[in-house]
Amino acid sequence: DGGITQSPKYLFRKEGQNVTLSCEQNLNHDAMYWYRQDPGQGLRLIYYSQIVNDFQKGDIAEGYSVSREKKESFPLTVTSAQKNPTAFYLCASSIPHDREGQPQHFGDGTRLSIL
Amino acid sequence: GENVEQHPSTLSVQEGDSAVIKCTYSDSASNYFPWYKQELGKRPQLIIDIRSNVGEKKDQRIAVTLNKTAKHFSLHITETQPEDSAVYFCAARLSGGYQKVTFGTGTKLQVIP
């Protein structure tokens, strides 16, 4: 059954700690994305990757880092530089956008909280 | 960049009535407009999308209309059911090469039985 798997579902971070959120997809999609969701603010793009070994900053990349070493995987690290990390994090994938837009498929999300 | 505004932020309707959610976008170069439904604690799921070469698209009880001149698009849900209760997000994407999708802030729809 194809889809996107995010783990863990819940994550707690201590002050000064880096934490990594996992995102794996078996949809054979080249493009992957990370969004942050806060109440009343919709989805804001953190990072995106159109292809393996390439990624670009989105609108709110400060305090986050990513890697794209494999097509199936796009982990997000929330660093200690992100001072307000409490949010719901969503990973998505799609066929790469070219002339036409393509729908994005989302994972179930990871809820990150500060201890 | 693109800016998407969505209204209303909350909407309550009686079961069986229609619901309309409206979005406006700022960049006339946008050419793809998806709508996502997100139930509480779950992933957003695409429910319908429209491209700029059409003005309306229907899928059973759901329809989307696009007015390129006015730069707005709307989601229409007819004969609403309690299971339609969720948060709905509109989005817009600029044409040409890779362009990110910009989301609206969401509408929380409550269908009252």
JSON list of C-alpha atoms in Angstrom, two decimals:
[
{"chain": "A", "resi": 1, "resn": "ASP", "atom": "CA", "xyz": [0.00, 0.00, 0.00]},
{"chain": "A", "resi": 2, "resn": "GLY", "atom": "CA", "xyz": [1.67, 3.18, -1.19]},
{"chain": "A", "resi": 3, "resn": "GLY", "atom": "CA", "xyz": [1.99, 6.20, 1.03]},
{"chain": "A", "resi": 4, "resn": "ILE", "atom": "CA", "xyz": [4.04, 8.47, 3.24]},
{"chain": "A", "resi": 5, "resn": "THR", "atom": "CA", "xyz": [5.11, 7.43, 6.71]},
{"chain": "A", "resi": 6, "resn": "GLN", "atom": "CA", "xyz": [6.12, 9.97, 9.33]},
{"chain": "A", "resi": 7, "resn": "SER", "atom": "CA", "xyz": [7.63, 9.06, 12.66]},
{"chain": "A", "resi": 8, "resn": "PRO", "atom": "CA", "xyz": [7.38, 9.52, 15.50]},
{"chain": "A", "resi": 9, "resn": "LYS", "atom": "CA", "xyz": [3.78, 10.65, 15.91]},
{"chain": "A", "resi": 10, "resn": "TYR", "atom": "CA", "xyz": [4.67, 12.64, 19.04]},
{"chain": "A", "resi": 11, "resn": "LEU", "atom": "CA", "xyz": [8.07, 14.07, 19.94]},
{"chain": "A", "resi": 12, "resn": "PHE", "atom": "CA", "xyz": [9.32, 16.08, 22.87]},
{"chain": "A", "resi": 13, "resn": "ARG", "atom": "CA", "xyz": [12.36, 18.29, 22.74]},
{"chain": "A", "resi": 14, "resn": "LYS", "atom": "CA", "xyz": [14.46, 19.55, 25.61]},
{"chain": "A", "resi": 15, "resn": "GLU", "atom": "CA", "xyz": [16.08, 22.97, 25.57]},
{"chain": "A", "resi": 16, "resn": "GLY", "atom": "CA", "xyz": [19.24, 23.02, 23.45]},
{"chain": "A", "resi": 17, "resn": "GLN", "atom": "CA", "xyz": [18.49, 19.68, 21.85]},
{"chain": "A", "resi": 18, "resn": "ASN", "atom": "CA", "xyz": [18.32, 18.83, 18.16]},
{"chain": "A", "resi": 19, "resn": "VAL", "atom": "CA", "xyz": [15.61, 16.40, 17.12]},
{"chain": "A", "resi": 20, "resn": "THR", "atom": "CA", "xyz": [15.03, 14.64, 13.80]},
{"chain": "A", "resi": 21, "resn": "LEU", "atom": "CA", "xyz": [11.66, 13.88, 12.25]},
{"chain": "A", "resi": 22, "resn": "SER", "atom": "CA", "xyz": [11.51, 10.99, 9.82]},
{"chain": "A", "resi": 23, "resn": "CYS", "atom": "CA", "xyz": [9.63, 10.96, 6.51]},
{"chain": "A", "resi": 24, "resn": "GLU", "atom": "CA", "xyz": [9.63, 7.97, 4.16]},
{"chain": "A", "resi": 25, "resn": "GLN", "atom": "CA", "xyz": [7.58, 7.48, 0.98]},
{"chain": "A", "resi": 26, "resn": "ASN", "atom": "CA", "xyz": [7.08, 4.54, -1.34]},
{"chain": "A", "resi": 27, "resn": "LEU", "atom": "CA", "xyz": [5.15, 6.44, -4.00]},
{"chain": "A", "resi": 28, "resn": "ASN", "atom": "CA", "xyz": [8.24, 6.80, -6.20]},
{"chain": "A", "resi": 29, "resn": "HIS", "atom": "CA", "xyz": [7.82, 10.58, -6.07]},
{"chain": "A", "resi": 30, "resn": "ASP", "atom": "CA", "xyz": [10.82, 12.75, -6.84]},
{"chain": "A", "resi": 31, "resn": "ALA", "atom": "CA", "xyz": [9.60, 15.84, -4.96]},
{"chain": "A", "resi": 32, "resn": "MET", "atom": "CA", "xyz": [9.25, 16.02, -1.18]},
{"chain": "A", "resi": 33, "resn": "TYR", "atom": "CA", "xyz": [8.28, 18.83, 1.19]},
{"chain": "A", "resi": 34, "resn": "TRP", "atom": "CA", "xyz": [8.19, 19.76, 4.85]},
{"chain": "A", "resi": 35, "resn": "TYR", "atom": "CA", "xyz": [5.48, 22.02, 6.25]},
{"chain": "A", "resi": 36, "resn": "ARG", "atom": "CA", "xyz": [4.84, 23.47, 9.63]},
{"chain": "A", "resi": 37, "resn": "GLN", "atom": "CA", "xyz": [1.23, 23.87, 10.79]},
{"chain": "A", "resi": 38, "resn": "ASP", "atom": "CA", "xyz": [0.28, 26.26, 13.56]},
{"chain": "A", "resi": 39, "resn": "PRO", "atom": "CA", "xyz": [-3.30, 27.04, 14.60]},
{"chain": "A", "resi": 40, "resn": "GLY", "atom": "CA", "xyz": [-4.89, 29.64, 12.33]},
{"chain": "A", "resi": 41, "resn": "GLN", "atom": "CA", "xyz": [-1.84, 29.90, 10.05]},
{"chain": "A", "resi": 42, "resn": "GLY", "atom": "CA", "xyz": [-2.34, 27.17, 7.51]},
{"chain": "A", "resi": 43, "resn": "LEU", "atom": "CA", "xyz": [0.65, 25.28, 6.16]},
{"chain": "A", "resi": 44, "resn": "ARG", "atom": "CA", "xyz": [3.98, 27.04, 5.84]},
{"chain": "A", "resi": 45, "resn": "LEU", "atom": "CA", "xyz": [6.80, 25.57, 3.75]},
{"chain": "A", "resi": 46, "resn": "ILE", "atom": "CA", "xyz": [10.05, 24.82, 5.58]},
{"chain": "A", "resi": 47, "resn": "TYR", "atom": "CA", "xyz": [12.11, 23.00, 2.93]},
{"chain": "A", "resi": 48, "resn": "TYR", "atom": "CA", "xyz": [11.49, 21.22, -0.32]},
{"chain": "A", "resi": 49, "resn": "SER", "atom": "CA", "xyz": [13.44, 18.86, -2.54]},
{"chain": "A", "resi": 50, "resn": "GLN", "atom": "CA", "xyz": [12.82, 18.25, -6.22]},
{"chain": "A", "resi": 51, "resn": "ILE", "atom": "CA", "xyz": [15.35, 15.47, -6.59]},
{"chain": "A", "resi": 52, "resn": "VAL", "atom": "CA", "xyz": [17.86, 13.40, -4.64]},
{"chain": "A", "resi": 53, "resn": "ASN", "atom": "CA", "xyz": [20.84, 15.35, -3.28]},
{"chain": "A", "resi": 54, "resn": "ASP", "atom": "CA", "xyz": [19.12, 18.68, -3.87]},
{"chain": "A", "resi": 55, "resn": "PHE", "atom": "CA", "xyz": [16.91, 20.77, -1.58]},
{"chain": "A", "resi": 56, "resn": "GLN", "atom": "CA", "xyz": [15.83, 24.38, -1.25]},
{"chain": "A", "resi": 57, "resn": "LYS", "atom": "CA", "xyz": [14.73, 26.62, 1.61]},
{"chain": "A", "resi": 58, "resn": "GLY", "atom": "CA", "xyz": [11.08, 27.46, 1.89]},
{"chain": "A", "resi": 59, "resn": "ASP", "atom": "CA", "xyz": [9.51, 30.41, 3.69]},
{"chain": "A", "resi": 60, "resn": "ILE", "atom": "CA", "xyz": [10.52, 29.52, 7.26]},
{"chain": "A", "resi": 61, "resn": "ALA", "atom": "CA", "xyz": [13.77, 27.52, 6.99]},
{"chain": "A", "resi": 62, "resn": "GLU", "atom": "CA", "xyz": [15.63, 29.21, 9.86]},
{"chain": "A", "resi": 63, "resn": "GLY", "atom": "CA", "xyz": [16.38, 26.75, 12.66]},
{"chain": "A", "resi": 64, "resn": "TYR", "atom": "CA", "xyz": [15.73, 23.69, 10.49]},
{"chain": "A", "resi": 65, "resn": "SER", "atom": "CA", "xyz": [17.90, 21.45, 8.31]},
{"chain": "A", "resi": 66, "resn": "VAL", "atom": "CA", "xyz": [17.20, 18.60, 5.90]},
{"chain": "A", "resi": 67, "resn": "SER", "atom": "CA", "xyz": [18.98, 15.99, 3.81]},
{"chain": "A", "resi": 68, "resn": "ARG", "atom": "CA", "xyz": [17.93, 14.03, 0.73]},
{"chain": "A", "resi": 69, "resn": "GLU", "atom": "CA", "xyz": [20.34, 11.16, 0.31]},
{"chain": "A", "resi": 70, "resn": "LYS", "atom": "CA", "xyz": [17.69, 8.73, -0.92]},
{"chain": "A", "resi": 71, "resn": "LYS", "atom": "CA", "xyz": [14.63, 9.24, -3.07]},
{"chain": "A", "resi": 72, "resn": "GLU", "atom": "CA", "xyz": [12.41, 7.63, -0.44]},
{"chain": "A", "resi": 73, "resn": "SER", "atom": "CA", "xyz": [13.61, 9.63, 2.55]},
{"chain": "A", "resi": 74, "resn": "PHE", "atom": "CA", "xyz": [13.56, 13.32, 3.53]},
{"chain": "A", "resi": 75, "resn": "PRO", "atom": "CA", "xyz": [14.35, 13.75, 7.25]},
{"chain": "A", "resi": 76, "resn": "LEU", "atom": "CA", "xyz": [13.90, 17.11, 8.98]},
{"chain": "A", "resi": 77, "resn": "THR", "atom": "CA", "xyz": [16.11, 18.20, 11.88]},
{"chain": "A", "resi": 78, "resn": "VAL", "atom": "CA", "xyz": [14.76, 20.82, 14.24]},
{"chain": "A", "resi": 79, "resn": "THR", "atom": "CA", "xyz": [17.84, 22.45, 15.70]},
{"chain": "A", "resi": 80, "resn": "SER", "atom": "CA", "xyz": [18.29, 24.30, 18.97]},
{"chain": "A", "resi": 81, "resn": "ALA", "atom": "CA", "xyz": [18.31, 27.51, 16.92]},
{"chain": "A", "resi": 82, "resn": "GLN", "atom": "CA", "xyz": [14.55, 27.11, 16.35]},
{"chain": "A", "resi": 83, "resn": "LYS", "atom": "CA", "xyz": [13.26, 28.92, 19.42]},
{"chain": "A", "resi": 84, "resn": "ASN", "atom": "CA", "xyz": [9.58, 28.13, 18.94]},
{"chain": "A", "resi": 85, "resn": "PRO", "atom": "CA", "xyz": [9.46, 24.59, 17.60]},
{"chain": "A", "resi": 86, "resn": "THR", "atom": "CA", "xyz": [6.12, 23.55, 19.09]},
{"chain": "A", "resi": 87, "resn": "ALA", "atom": "CA", "xyz": [3.93, 22.75, 16.08]},
{"chain": "A", "resi": 88, "resn": "PHE", "atom": "CA", "xyz": [2.48, 20.02, 13.91]},
{"chain": "A", "resi": 89, "resn": "TYR", "atom": "CA", "xyz": [4.94, 19.01, 11.15]},
{"chain": "A", "resi": 90, "resn": "LEU", "atom": "CA", "xyz": [3.72, 17.55, 7.90]},
{"chain": "A", "resi": 91, "resn": "CYS", "atom": "CA", "xyz": [5.76, 15.86, 5.21]},
{"chain": "A", "resi": 92, "resn": "ALA", "atom": "CA", "xyz": [4.44, 15.62, 1.64]},
{"chain": "A", "resi": 93, "resn": "SER", "atom": "CA", "xyz": [5.51, 14.29, -1.72]},
{"chain": "A", "resi": 94, "resn": "SER", "atom": "CA", "xyz": [4.48, 14.75, -5.33]},
{"chain": "A", "resi": 95, "resn": "ILE", "atom": "CA", "xyz": [5.43, 14.25, -8.91]},
{"chain": "A", "resi": 96, "resn": "PRO", "atom": "CA", "xyz": [7.71, 17.20, -9.62]},
{"chain": "A", "resi": 97, "resn": "HIS", "atom": "CA", "xyz": [5.90, 20.36, -10.64]},
{"chain": "A", "resi": 98, "resn": "ASP", "atom": "CA", "xyz": [6.71, 21.44, -14.16]},
{"chain": "A", "resi": 99, "resn": "ARG", "atom": "CA", "xyz": [4.28, 23.37, -16.34]},
{"chain": "A", "resi": 100, "resn": "GLU", "atom": "CA", "xyz": [1.31, 21.84, -14.60]},
{"chain": "A", "resi": 101, "resn": "GLY", "atom": "CA", "xyz": [0.73, 21.73, -10.88]},
{"chain": "A", "resi": 102, "resn": "GLN", "atom": "CA", "xyz": [0.58, 18.37, -9.18]},
{"chain": "A", "resi": 103, "resn": "PRO", "atom": "CA", "xyz": [-1.29, 17.35, -6.02]},
{"chain": "A", "resi": 104, "resn": "GLN", "atom": "CA", "xyz": [0.72, 16.68, -2.91]},
{"chain": "A", "resi": 105, "resn": "HIS", "atom": "CA", "xyz": [0.31, 13.56, -0.79]},
{"chain": "A", "resi": 106, "resn": "PHE", "atom": "CA", "xyz": [0.74, 14.09, 2.95]},
{"chain": "A", "resi": 107, "resn": "GLY", "atom": "CA", "xyz": [1.91, 11.97, 5.84]},
{"chain": "A", "resi": 108, "resn": "ASP", "atom": "CA", "xyz": [0.05, 11.76, 9.16]},
{"chain": "A", "resi": 109, "resn": "GLY", "atom": "CA", "xyz": [2.30, 14.33, 10.78]},
{"chain": "A", "resi": 110, "resn": "THR", "atom": "CA", "xyz": [4.52, 14.63, 13.84]},
{"chain": "A", "resi": 111, "resn": "ARG", "atom": "CA", "xyz": [3.48, 16.76, 16.79]},
{"chain": "A", "resi": 112, "resn": "LEU", "atom": "CA", "xyz": [6.53, 18.33, 18.41]},
{"chain": "A", "resi": 113, "resn": "SER", "atom": "CA", "xyz": [6.40, 19.86, 21.87]},
{"chain": "A", "resi": 114, "resn": "ILE", "atom": "CA", "xyz": [8.92, 21.48, 24.21]},
{"chain": "A", "resi": 115, "resn": "LEU", "atom": "CA", "xyz": [9.63, 19.82, 27.54]},
{"chain": "B", "resi": 1, "resn": "GLY", "atom": "CA", "xyz": [5.47, 35.82, -4.20]},
{"chain": "B", "resi": 2, "resn": "GLU", "atom": "CA", "xyz": [1.96, 34.45, -4.14]},
{"chain": "B", "resi": 3, "resn": "ASN", "atom": "CA", "xyz": [-0.47, 35.36, -1.35]},
{"chain": "B", "resi": 4, "resn": "VAL", "atom": "CA", "xyz": [-3.66, 33.38, -0.74]},
{"chain": "B", "resi": 5, "resn": "GLU", "atom": "CA", "xyz": [-6.49, 34.64, 1.45]},
{"chain": "B", "resi": 6, "resn": "GLN", "atom": "CA", "xyz": [-9.27, 32.33, 2.59]},
{"chain": "B", "resi": 7, "resn": "HIS", "atom": "CA", "xyz": [-12.68, 33.13, 4.08]},
{"chain": "B", "resi": 8, "resn": "PRO", "atom": "CA", "xyz": [-14.44, 32.46, 6.31]},
{"chain": "B", "resi": 9, "resn": "SER", "atom": "CA", "xyz": [-12.18, 31.04, 9.01]},
{"chain": "B", "resi": 10, "resn": "THR", "atom": "CA", "xyz": [-15.11, 29.16, 10.55]},
{"chain": "B", "resi": 11, "resn": "LEU", "atom": "CA", "xyz": [-18.40, 28.07, 9.04]},
{"chain": "B", "resi": 12, "resn": "SER", "atom": "CA", "xyz": [-21.37, 26.30, 10.61]},
{"chain": "B", "resi": 13, "resn": "VAL", "atom": "CA", "xyz": [-24.17, 24.88, 8.49]},
{"chain": "B", "resi": 14, "resn": "GLN", "atom": "CA", "xyz": [-27.12, 22.63, 9.09]},
{"chain": "B", "resi": 15, "resn": "GLU", "atom": "CA", "xyz": [-26.93, 19.14, 7.69]},
{"chain": "B", "resi": 16, "resn": "GLY", "atom": "CA", "xyz": [-28.28, 19.14, 4.14]},
{"chain": "B", "resi": 17, "resn": "ASP", "atom": "CA", "xyz": [-27.46, 22.80, 3.51]},
{"chain": "B", "resi": 18, "resn": "SER", "atom": "CA", "xyz": [-24.72, 24.02, 1.19]},
{"chain": "B", "resi": 19, "resn": "ALA", "atom": "CA", "xyz": [-21.34, 25.39, 2.25]},
{"chain": "B", "resi": 20, "resn": "VAL", "atom": "CA", "xyz": [-19.17, 27.82, 0.29]},
{"chain": "B", "resi": 21, "resn": "ILE", "atom": "CA", "xyz": [-15.54, 28.67, 1.03]},
{"chain": "B", "resi": 22, "resn": "LYS", "atom": "CA", "xyz": [-13.82, 31.44, -0.89]},
{"chain": "B", "resi": 23, "resn": "CYS", "atom": "CA", "xyz": [-10.18, 32.13, -1.67]},
{"chain": "B", "resi": 24, "resn": "THR", "atom": "CA", "xyz": [-8.39, 34.93, -3.47]},
{"chain": "B", "resi": 25, "resn": "TYR", "atom": "CA", "xyz": [-4.88, 34.88, -4.85]},
{"chain": "B", "resi": 26, "resn": "SER", "atom": "CA", "xyz": [-2.53, 37.69, -5.74]},
{"chain": "B", "resi": 27, "resn": "ASP", "atom": "CA", "xyz": [-0.46, 36.52, -8.70]},
{"chain": "B", "resi": 28, "resn": "SER", "atom": "CA", "xyz": [-2.23, 36.22, -12.04]},
{"chain": "B", "resi": 29, "resn": "ALA", "atom": "CA", "xyz": [0.47, 33.72, -13.13]},
{"chain": "B", "resi": 30, "resn": "SER", "atom": "CA", "xyz": [-0.97, 31.06, -10.80]},
{"chain": "B", "resi": 31, "resn": "ASN", "atom": "CA", "xyz": [-2.36, 28.12, -12.76]},
{"chain": "B", "resi": 32, "resn": "TYR", "atom": "CA", "xyz": [-3.16, 25.32, -10.31]},
{"chain": "B", "resi": 33, "resn": "PHE", "atom": "CA", "xyz": [-5.60, 25.46, -7.39]},
{"chain": "B", "resi": 34, "resn": "PRO", "atom": "CA", "xyz": [-6.01, 22.40, -5.15]},
{"chain": "B", "resi": 35, "resn": "TRP", "atom": "CA", "xyz": [-8.34, 22.03, -2.16]},
{"chain": "B", "resi": 36, "resn": "TYR", "atom": "CA", "xyz": [-7.44, 19.85, 0.81]},
{"chain": "B", "resi": 37, "resn": "LYS", "atom": "CA", "xyz": [-9.59, 18.48, 3.64]},
{"chain": "B", "resi": 38, "resn": "GLN", "atom": "CA", "xyz": [-8.03, 17.85, 7.01]},
{"chain": "B", "resi": 39, "resn": "GLU", "atom": "CA", "xyz": [-9.93, 16.00, 9.71]},
{"chain": "B", "resi": 40, "resn": "LEU", "atom": "CA", "xyz": [-8.88, 16.54, 13.30]},
{"chain": "B", "resi": 41, "resn": "GLY", "atom": "CA", "xyz": [-5.41, 15.13, 13.93]},
{"chain": "B", "resi": 42, "resn": "LYS", "atom": "CA", "xyz": [-5.16, 13.63, 10.45]},
{"chain": "B", "resi": 43, "resn": "ARG", "atom": "CA", "xyz": [-3.32, 14.33, 7.24]},
{"chain": "B", "resi": 44, "resn": "PRO", "atom": "CA", "xyz": [-4.62, 16.82, 4.66]},
{"chain": "B", "resi": 45, "resn": "GLN", "atom": "CA", "xyz": [-6.14, 15.01, 1.71]},
{"chain": "B", "resi": 46, "resn": "LEU", "atom": "CA", "xyz": [-6.79, 16.37, -1.76]},
{"chain": "B", "resi": 47, "resn": "ILE", "atom": "CA", "xyz": [-10.51, 16.55, -2.45]},
{"chain": "B", "resi": 48, "resn": "ILE", "atom": "CA", "xyz": [-10.57, 18.45, -5.73]},
{"chain": "B", "resi": 49, "resn": "ASP", "atom": "CA", "xyz": [-8.31, 20.61, -7.86]},
{"chain": "B", "resi": 50, "resn": "ILE", "atom": "CA", "xyz": [-8.71, 22.91, -10.83]},
{"chain": "B", "resi": 51, "resn": "ARG", "atom": "CA", "xyz": [-6.35, 24.25, -13.44]},
{"chain": "B", "resi": 52, "resn": "SER", "atom": "CA", "xyz": [-6.53, 27.69, -14.96]},
{"chain": "B", "resi": 53, "resn": "ASN", "atom": "CA", "xyz": [-7.79, 26.47, -18.33]},
{"chain": "B", "resi": 54, "resn": "VAL", "atom": "CA", "xyz": [-11.21, 25.55, -16.87]},
{"chain": "B", "resi": 55, "resn": "GLY", "atom": "CA", "xyz": [-13.79, 27.59, -14.96]},
{"chain": "B", "resi": 56, "resn": "GLU", "atom": "CA", "xyz": [-15.57, 24.88, -13.00]},
{"chain": "B", "resi": 57, "resn": "LYS", "atom": "CA", "xyz": [-15.07, 21.29, -11.94]},
{"chain": "B", "resi": 58, "resn": "LYS", "atom": "CA", "xyz": [-17.46, 18.97, -10.13]},
{"chain": "B", "resi": 59, "resn": "ASP", "atom": "CA", "xyz": [-17.07, 15.71, -8.26]},
{"chain": "B", "resi": 60, "resn": "GLN", "atom": "CA", "xyz": [-20.35, 14.47, -6.79]},
{"chain": "B", "resi": 61, "resn": "ARG", "atom": "CA", "xyz": [-21.30, 16.90, -3.99]},
{"chain": "B", "resi": 62, "resn": "ILE", "atom": "CA", "xyz": [-18.14, 18.99, -4.35]},
{"chain": "B", "resi": 63, "resn": "ALA", "atom": "CA", "xyz": [-17.48, 21.67, -6.95]},
{"chain": "B", "resi": 64, "resn": "VAL", "atom": "CA", "xyz": [-14.82, 24.31, -7.45]},
{"chain": "B", "resi": 65, "resn": "THR", "atom": "CA", "xyz": [-15.19, 27.46, -9.51]},
{"chain": "B", "resi": 66, "resn": "LEU", "atom": "CA", "xyz": [-12.39, 29.69, -10.75]},
{"chain": "B", "resi": 67, "resn": "ASN", "atom": "CA", "xyz": [-12.63, 33.32, -11.84]},
{"chain": "B", "resi": 68, "resn": "LYS", "atom": "CA", "xyz": [-9.22, 34.23, -13.31]},
{"chain": "B", "resi": 69, "resn": "THR", "atom": "CA", "xyz": [-10.18, 37.83, -13.97]},
{"chain": "B", "resi": 70, "resn": "ALA", "atom": "CA", "xyz": [-11.09, 38.45, -10.36]},
{"chain": "B", "resi": 71, "resn": "LYS", "atom": "CA", "xyz": [-8.39, 36.06, -9.10]},
{"chain": "B", "resi": 72, "resn": "HIS", "atom": "CA", "xyz": [-10.65, 34.10, -6.85]},
{"chain": "B", "resi": 73, "resn": "PHE", "atom": "CA", "xyz": [-11.81, 30.52, -6.57]},
{"chain": "B", "resi": 74, "resn": "SER", "atom": "CA", "xyz": [-14.42, 28.87, -4.40]},
{"chain": "B", "resi": 75, "resn": "LEU", "atom": "CA", "xyz": [-15.28, 25.47, -2.99]},
{"chain": "B", "resi": 76, "resn": "HIS", "atom": "CA", "xyz": [-18.95, 24.47, -2.95]},
{"chain": "B", "resi": 77, "resn": "ILE", "atom": "CA", "xyz": [-20.23, 21.53, -0.94]},
{"chain": "B", "resi": 78, "resn": "THR", "atom": "CA", "xyz": [-23.88, 20.63, -1.43]},
{"chain": "B", "resi": 79, "resn": "GLU", "atom": "CA", "xyz": [-26.12, 18.45, 0.76]},
{"chain": "B", "resi": 80, "resn": "THR", "atom": "CA", "xyz": [-23.61, 18.64, 3.59]},
{"chain": "B", "resi": 81, "resn": "GLN", "atom": "CA", "xyz": [-23.22, 15.68, 5.93]},
{"chain": "B", "resi": 82, "resn": "PRO", "atom": "CA", "xyz": [-21.67, 15.45, 9.42]},
{"chain": "B", "resi": 83, "resn": "GLU", "atom": "CA", "xyz": [-18.63, 13.70, 7.94]},
{"chain": "B", "resi": 84, "resn": "ASP", "atom": "CA", "xyz": [-17.91, 16.85, 5.93]},
{"chain": "B", "resi": 85, "resn": "SER", "atom": "CA", "xyz": [-16.91, 18.52, 9.21]},
{"chain": "B", "resi": 86, "resn": "ALA", "atom": "CA", "xyz": [-13.19, 19.29, 8.92]},
{"chain": "B", "resi": 87, "resn": "VAL", "atom": "CA", "xyz": [-10.73, 22.05, 8.12]},
{"chain": "B", "resi": 88, "resn": "TYR", "atom": "CA", "xyz": [-10.50, 22.91, 4.43]},
{"chain": "B", "resi": 89, "resn": "PHE", "atom": "CA", "xyz": [-7.45, 24.53, 2.84]},
{"chain": "B", "resi": 90, "resn": "CYS", "atom": "CA", "xyz": [-7.22, 26.18, -0.54]},
{"chain": "B", "resi": 91, "resn": "ALA", "atom": "CA", "xyz": [-3.89, 26.63, -2.31]},
{"chain": "B", "resi": 92, "resn": "ALA", "atom": "CA", "xyz": [-2.42, 28.23, -5.39]},
{"chain": "B", "resi": 93, "resn": "ARG", "atom": "CA", "xyz": [0.66, 27.54, -7.45]},
{"chain": "B", "resi": 94, "resn": "LEU", "atom": "CA", "xyz": [2.48, 29.81, -9.87]},
{"chain": "B", "resi": 95, "resn": "SER", "atom": "CA", "xyz": [3.05, 28.47, -13.36]},
{"chain": "B", "resi": 96, "resn": "GLY", "atom": "CA", "xyz": [6.44, 27.79, -14.88]},
{"chain": "B", "resi": 97, "resn": "GLY", "atom": "CA", "xyz": [9.18, 25.45, -13.69]},
{"chain": "B", "resi": 98, "resn": "TYR", "atom": "CA", "xyz": [9.17, 24.60, -10.02]},
{"chain": "B", "resi": 99, "resn": "GLN", "atom": "CA", "xyz": [7.00, 26.94, -8.02]},
{"chain": "B", "resi": 100, "resn": "LYS", "atom": "CA", "xyz": [5.91, 26.26, -4.49]},
{"chain": "B", "resi": 101, "resn": "VAL", "atom": "CA", "xyz": [2.30, 25.88, -3.51]},
{"chain": "B", "resi": 102, "resn": "THR", "atom": "CA", "xyz": [0.96, 28.62, -1.21]},
{"chain": "B", "resi": 103, "resn": "PHE", "atom": "CA", "xyz": [-1.80, 27.61, 1.18]},
{"chain": "B", "resi": 104, "resn": "GLY", "atom": "CA", "xyz": [-4.66, 29.61, 2.62]},
{"chain": "B", "resi": 105, "resn": "THR", "atom": "CA", "xyz": [-5.14, 29.76, 6.38]},
{"chain": "B", "resi": 106, "resn": "GLY", "atom": "CA", "xyz": [-7.97, 27.24, 6.45]},
{"chain": "B", "resi": 107, "resn": "THR", "atom": "CA", "xyz": [-11.73, 27.14, 7.09]},
{"chain": "B", "resi": 108, "resn": "LYS", "atom": "CA", "xyz": [-13.13, 25.05, 9.91]},
{"chain": "B", "resi": 109, "resn": "LEU", "atom": "CA", "xyz": [-16.46, 23.67, 8.70]},
{"chain": "B", "resi": 110, "resn": "GLN", "atom": "CA", "xyz": [-18.94, 22.31, 11.20]},
{"chain": "B", "resi": 111, "resn": "VAL", "atom": "CA", "xyz": [-22.00, 20.48, 9.91]},
{"chain": "B", "resi": 112, "resn": "ILE", "atom": "CA", "xyz": [-24.72, 20.39, 12.56]},
{"chain": "B", "resi": 113, "resn": "PRO", "atom": "CA", "xyz": [-26.89, 17.25, 12.47]}
]
